[in-house]
Short mmCIF file of C-alpha atoms in Angstrom, two decimals:
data_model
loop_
_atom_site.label_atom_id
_atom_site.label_comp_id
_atom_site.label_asym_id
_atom_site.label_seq_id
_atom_site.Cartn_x
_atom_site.Cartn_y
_atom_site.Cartn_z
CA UNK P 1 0.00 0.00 0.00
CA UNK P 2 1.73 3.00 -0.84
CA UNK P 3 0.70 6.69 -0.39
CA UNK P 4 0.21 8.60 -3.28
CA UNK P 5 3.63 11.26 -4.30
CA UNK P 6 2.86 14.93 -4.50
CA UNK P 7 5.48 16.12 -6.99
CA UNK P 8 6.99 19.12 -6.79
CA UNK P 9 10.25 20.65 -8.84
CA UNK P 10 12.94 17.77 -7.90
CA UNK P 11 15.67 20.09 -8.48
CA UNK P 12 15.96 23.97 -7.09
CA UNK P 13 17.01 25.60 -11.26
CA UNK P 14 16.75 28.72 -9.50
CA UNK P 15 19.75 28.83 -6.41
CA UNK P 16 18.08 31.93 -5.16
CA UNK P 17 15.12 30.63 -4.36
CA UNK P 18 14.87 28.43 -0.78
CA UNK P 19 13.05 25.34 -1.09
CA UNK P 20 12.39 23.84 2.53
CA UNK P 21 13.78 25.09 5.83
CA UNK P 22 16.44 22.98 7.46
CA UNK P 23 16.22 21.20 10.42
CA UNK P 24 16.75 21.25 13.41
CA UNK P 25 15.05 24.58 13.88
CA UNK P 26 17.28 25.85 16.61
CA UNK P 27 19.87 26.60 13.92
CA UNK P 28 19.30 30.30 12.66
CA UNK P 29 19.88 31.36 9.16
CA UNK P 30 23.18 33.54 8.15
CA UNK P 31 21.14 36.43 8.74
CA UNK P 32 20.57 36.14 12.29
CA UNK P 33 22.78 35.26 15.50
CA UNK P 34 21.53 32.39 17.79
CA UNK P 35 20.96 35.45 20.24
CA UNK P 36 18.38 36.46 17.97
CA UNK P 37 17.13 32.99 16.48
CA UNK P 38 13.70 33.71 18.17
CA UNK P 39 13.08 36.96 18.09
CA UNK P 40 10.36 38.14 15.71
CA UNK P 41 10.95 40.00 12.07
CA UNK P 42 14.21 39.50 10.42
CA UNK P 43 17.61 41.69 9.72
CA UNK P 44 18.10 42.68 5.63
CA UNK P 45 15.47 41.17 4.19
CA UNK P 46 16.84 37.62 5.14
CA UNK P 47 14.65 34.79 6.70
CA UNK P 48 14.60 33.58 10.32
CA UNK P 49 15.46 30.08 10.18
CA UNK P 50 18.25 28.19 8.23
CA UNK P 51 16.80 27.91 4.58
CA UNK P 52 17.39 24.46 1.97
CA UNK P 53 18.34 25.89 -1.56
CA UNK P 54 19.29 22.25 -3.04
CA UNK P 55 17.17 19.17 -3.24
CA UNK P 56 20.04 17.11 -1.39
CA UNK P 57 20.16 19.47 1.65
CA UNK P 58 15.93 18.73 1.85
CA UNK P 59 16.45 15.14 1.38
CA UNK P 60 18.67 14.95 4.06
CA UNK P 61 16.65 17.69 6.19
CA UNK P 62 13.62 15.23 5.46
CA UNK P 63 15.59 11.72 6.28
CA UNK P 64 16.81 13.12 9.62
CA UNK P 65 13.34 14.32 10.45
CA UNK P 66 12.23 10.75 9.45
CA UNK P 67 14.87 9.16 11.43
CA UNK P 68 14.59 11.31 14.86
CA UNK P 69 10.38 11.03 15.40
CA UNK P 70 8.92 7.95 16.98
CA UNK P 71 5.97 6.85 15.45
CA UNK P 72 2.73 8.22 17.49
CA UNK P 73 4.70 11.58 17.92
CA UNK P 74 3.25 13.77 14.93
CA UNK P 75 0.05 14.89 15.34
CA UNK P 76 -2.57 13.51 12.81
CA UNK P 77 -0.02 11.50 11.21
CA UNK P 78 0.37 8.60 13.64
CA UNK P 79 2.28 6.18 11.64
CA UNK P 80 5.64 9.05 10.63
CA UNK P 81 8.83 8.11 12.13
CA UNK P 82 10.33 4.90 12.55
CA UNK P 83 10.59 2.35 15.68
CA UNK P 84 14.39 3.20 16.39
CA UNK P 85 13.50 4.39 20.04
CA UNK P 86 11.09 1.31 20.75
CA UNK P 87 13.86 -1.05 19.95
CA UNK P 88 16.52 0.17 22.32
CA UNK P 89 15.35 -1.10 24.68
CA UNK P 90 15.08 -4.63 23.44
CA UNK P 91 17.45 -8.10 23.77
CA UNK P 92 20.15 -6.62 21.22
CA UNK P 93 20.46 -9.71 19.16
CA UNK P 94 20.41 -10.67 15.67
CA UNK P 95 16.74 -10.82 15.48
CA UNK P 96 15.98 -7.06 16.54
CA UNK P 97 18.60 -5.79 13.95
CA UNK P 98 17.02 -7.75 11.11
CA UNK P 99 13.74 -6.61 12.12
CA UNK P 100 14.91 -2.59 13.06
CA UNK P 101 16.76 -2.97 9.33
CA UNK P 102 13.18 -4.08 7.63
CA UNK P 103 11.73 -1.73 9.16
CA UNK P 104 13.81 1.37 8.69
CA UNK P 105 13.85 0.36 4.87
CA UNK P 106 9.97 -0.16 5.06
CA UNK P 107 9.39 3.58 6.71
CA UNK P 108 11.75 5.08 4.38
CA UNK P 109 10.50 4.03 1.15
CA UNK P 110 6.82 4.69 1.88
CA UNK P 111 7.46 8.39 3.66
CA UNK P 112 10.19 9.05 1.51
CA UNK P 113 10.00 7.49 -2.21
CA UNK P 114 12.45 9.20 -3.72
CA UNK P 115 15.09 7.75 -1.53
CA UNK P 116 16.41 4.84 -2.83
CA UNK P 117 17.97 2.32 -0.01
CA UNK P 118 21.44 0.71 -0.84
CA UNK P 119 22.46 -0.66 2.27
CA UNK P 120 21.74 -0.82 5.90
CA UNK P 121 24.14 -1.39 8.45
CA UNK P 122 23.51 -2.52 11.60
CA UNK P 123 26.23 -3.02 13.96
CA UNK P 124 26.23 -2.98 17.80
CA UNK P 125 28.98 -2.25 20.61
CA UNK P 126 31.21 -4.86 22.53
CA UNK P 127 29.12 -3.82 25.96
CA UNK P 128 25.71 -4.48 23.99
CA UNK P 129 24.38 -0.66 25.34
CA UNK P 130 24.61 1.03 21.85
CA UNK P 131 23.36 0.36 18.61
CA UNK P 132 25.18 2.14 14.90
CA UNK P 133 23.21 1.98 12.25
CA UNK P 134 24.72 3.25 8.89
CA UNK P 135 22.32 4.08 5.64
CA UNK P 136 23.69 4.41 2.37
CA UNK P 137 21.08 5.09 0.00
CA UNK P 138 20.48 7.34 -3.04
CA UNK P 139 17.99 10.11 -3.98
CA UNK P 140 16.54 9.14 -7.38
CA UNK P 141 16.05 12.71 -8.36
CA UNK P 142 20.18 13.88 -8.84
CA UNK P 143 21.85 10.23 -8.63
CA UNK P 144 23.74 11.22 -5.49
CA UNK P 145 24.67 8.28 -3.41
CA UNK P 146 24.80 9.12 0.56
CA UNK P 147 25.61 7.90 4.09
CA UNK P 148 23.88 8.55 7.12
CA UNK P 149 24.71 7.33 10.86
CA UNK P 150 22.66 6.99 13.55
CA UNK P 151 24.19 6.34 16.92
CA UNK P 152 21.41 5.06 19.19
CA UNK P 153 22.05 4.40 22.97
CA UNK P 154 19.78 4.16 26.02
CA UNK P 155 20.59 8.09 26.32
CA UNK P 156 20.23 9.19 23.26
CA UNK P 157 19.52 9.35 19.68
CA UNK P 158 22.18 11.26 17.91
CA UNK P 159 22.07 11.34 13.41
CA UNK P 160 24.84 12.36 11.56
CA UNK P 161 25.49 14.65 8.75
CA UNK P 162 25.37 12.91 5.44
CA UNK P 163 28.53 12.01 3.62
CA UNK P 164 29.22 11.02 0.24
CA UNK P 165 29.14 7.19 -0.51
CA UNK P 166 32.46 6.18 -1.10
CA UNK P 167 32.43 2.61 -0.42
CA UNK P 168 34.46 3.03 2.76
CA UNK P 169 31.94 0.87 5.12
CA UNK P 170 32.63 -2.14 5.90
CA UNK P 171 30.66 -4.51 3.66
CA UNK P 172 28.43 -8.08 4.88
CA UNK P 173 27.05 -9.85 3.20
CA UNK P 174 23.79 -9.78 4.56
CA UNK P 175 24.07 -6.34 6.02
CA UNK P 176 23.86 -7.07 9.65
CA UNK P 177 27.10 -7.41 11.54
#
């Protein structure tokens, strides 16, 4: 069952022109000092928060968005997000990282469709109390190939900035180490 895709212009032609807002939202725009992040109006002409003028920065915006809200959380949208904050606190054994991979591949394609999934990564720490989970995957719309980590521990959820794929990871053969 997938949701129907509202298309919009893939690919910003026009560099000038913002096309999303960046997350997280405590992060002002070049305009404005974090002293000011809040306050109402704006200096110049510029916008208050950090502005997306390329369709990777928004993809990547979007993913961590994705990646960082449980399901439940959003209001009227009850199934966005993924289960990576339910599962910490599960046996960590072969069996939840097969089943966290499925379903972090499930949540992106159907919330995301324009990602494309290359690889998941699941590895977990010698003391068994943290859980990396690396995504390579590409966005169909400019052909660029990405990684994204997620370091998830009983404390926290902490996602990286994306990096270009450059077949550095270390490679399974069934993607779970």
């Amino acid at each position: 069952m997938a949701r129907p895709v509202y298309r919009y212009q893939p690919v910003n032609e026009t560099p000038d022109k913002a096309i999303g807002i960046l997350l997280p939202f405590n992060n002002s725009s070049n305009a404005r000092p974090d002293t000011l992040n809040y306050a109402s109006g704006s200096i110049s002409g510029k916008q208050l928060f950090a502005q997306s003028y390329s369709t990777e920065e928004q993809v990547i915006s979007n993913l961590k968005n994705l990646l960082l809200t449980r399901k439940g959380e959003r209001v009227m949208q009850p199934l966005f997000g993924t289960d990576i904050f339910d599962k910490l606190f599960e046996n960590n054994t072969l069996d939840l990282r097969s089943s966290l991979k499925k379903t972090l591949t499930d949540d992106i394609e159907y919330w995301l469709p324009y990602i494309l999934i290359n690889d998941v990564i699941i590895t977990s720490s010698e003391d068994m109390h943290t859980i990396t989970i690396l995504i390579a995957f590409t966005i169909t719309s400019i052909g660029a190939n990405l990684v994204i980590n997620v370091l998830a521990s009983e404390n926290s959820l902490i996602v990286t900035d994306a990096t270009p794929d450059l077949e550095l990871r270390p490679i399974s053969t069934d993607g779970l180490l």
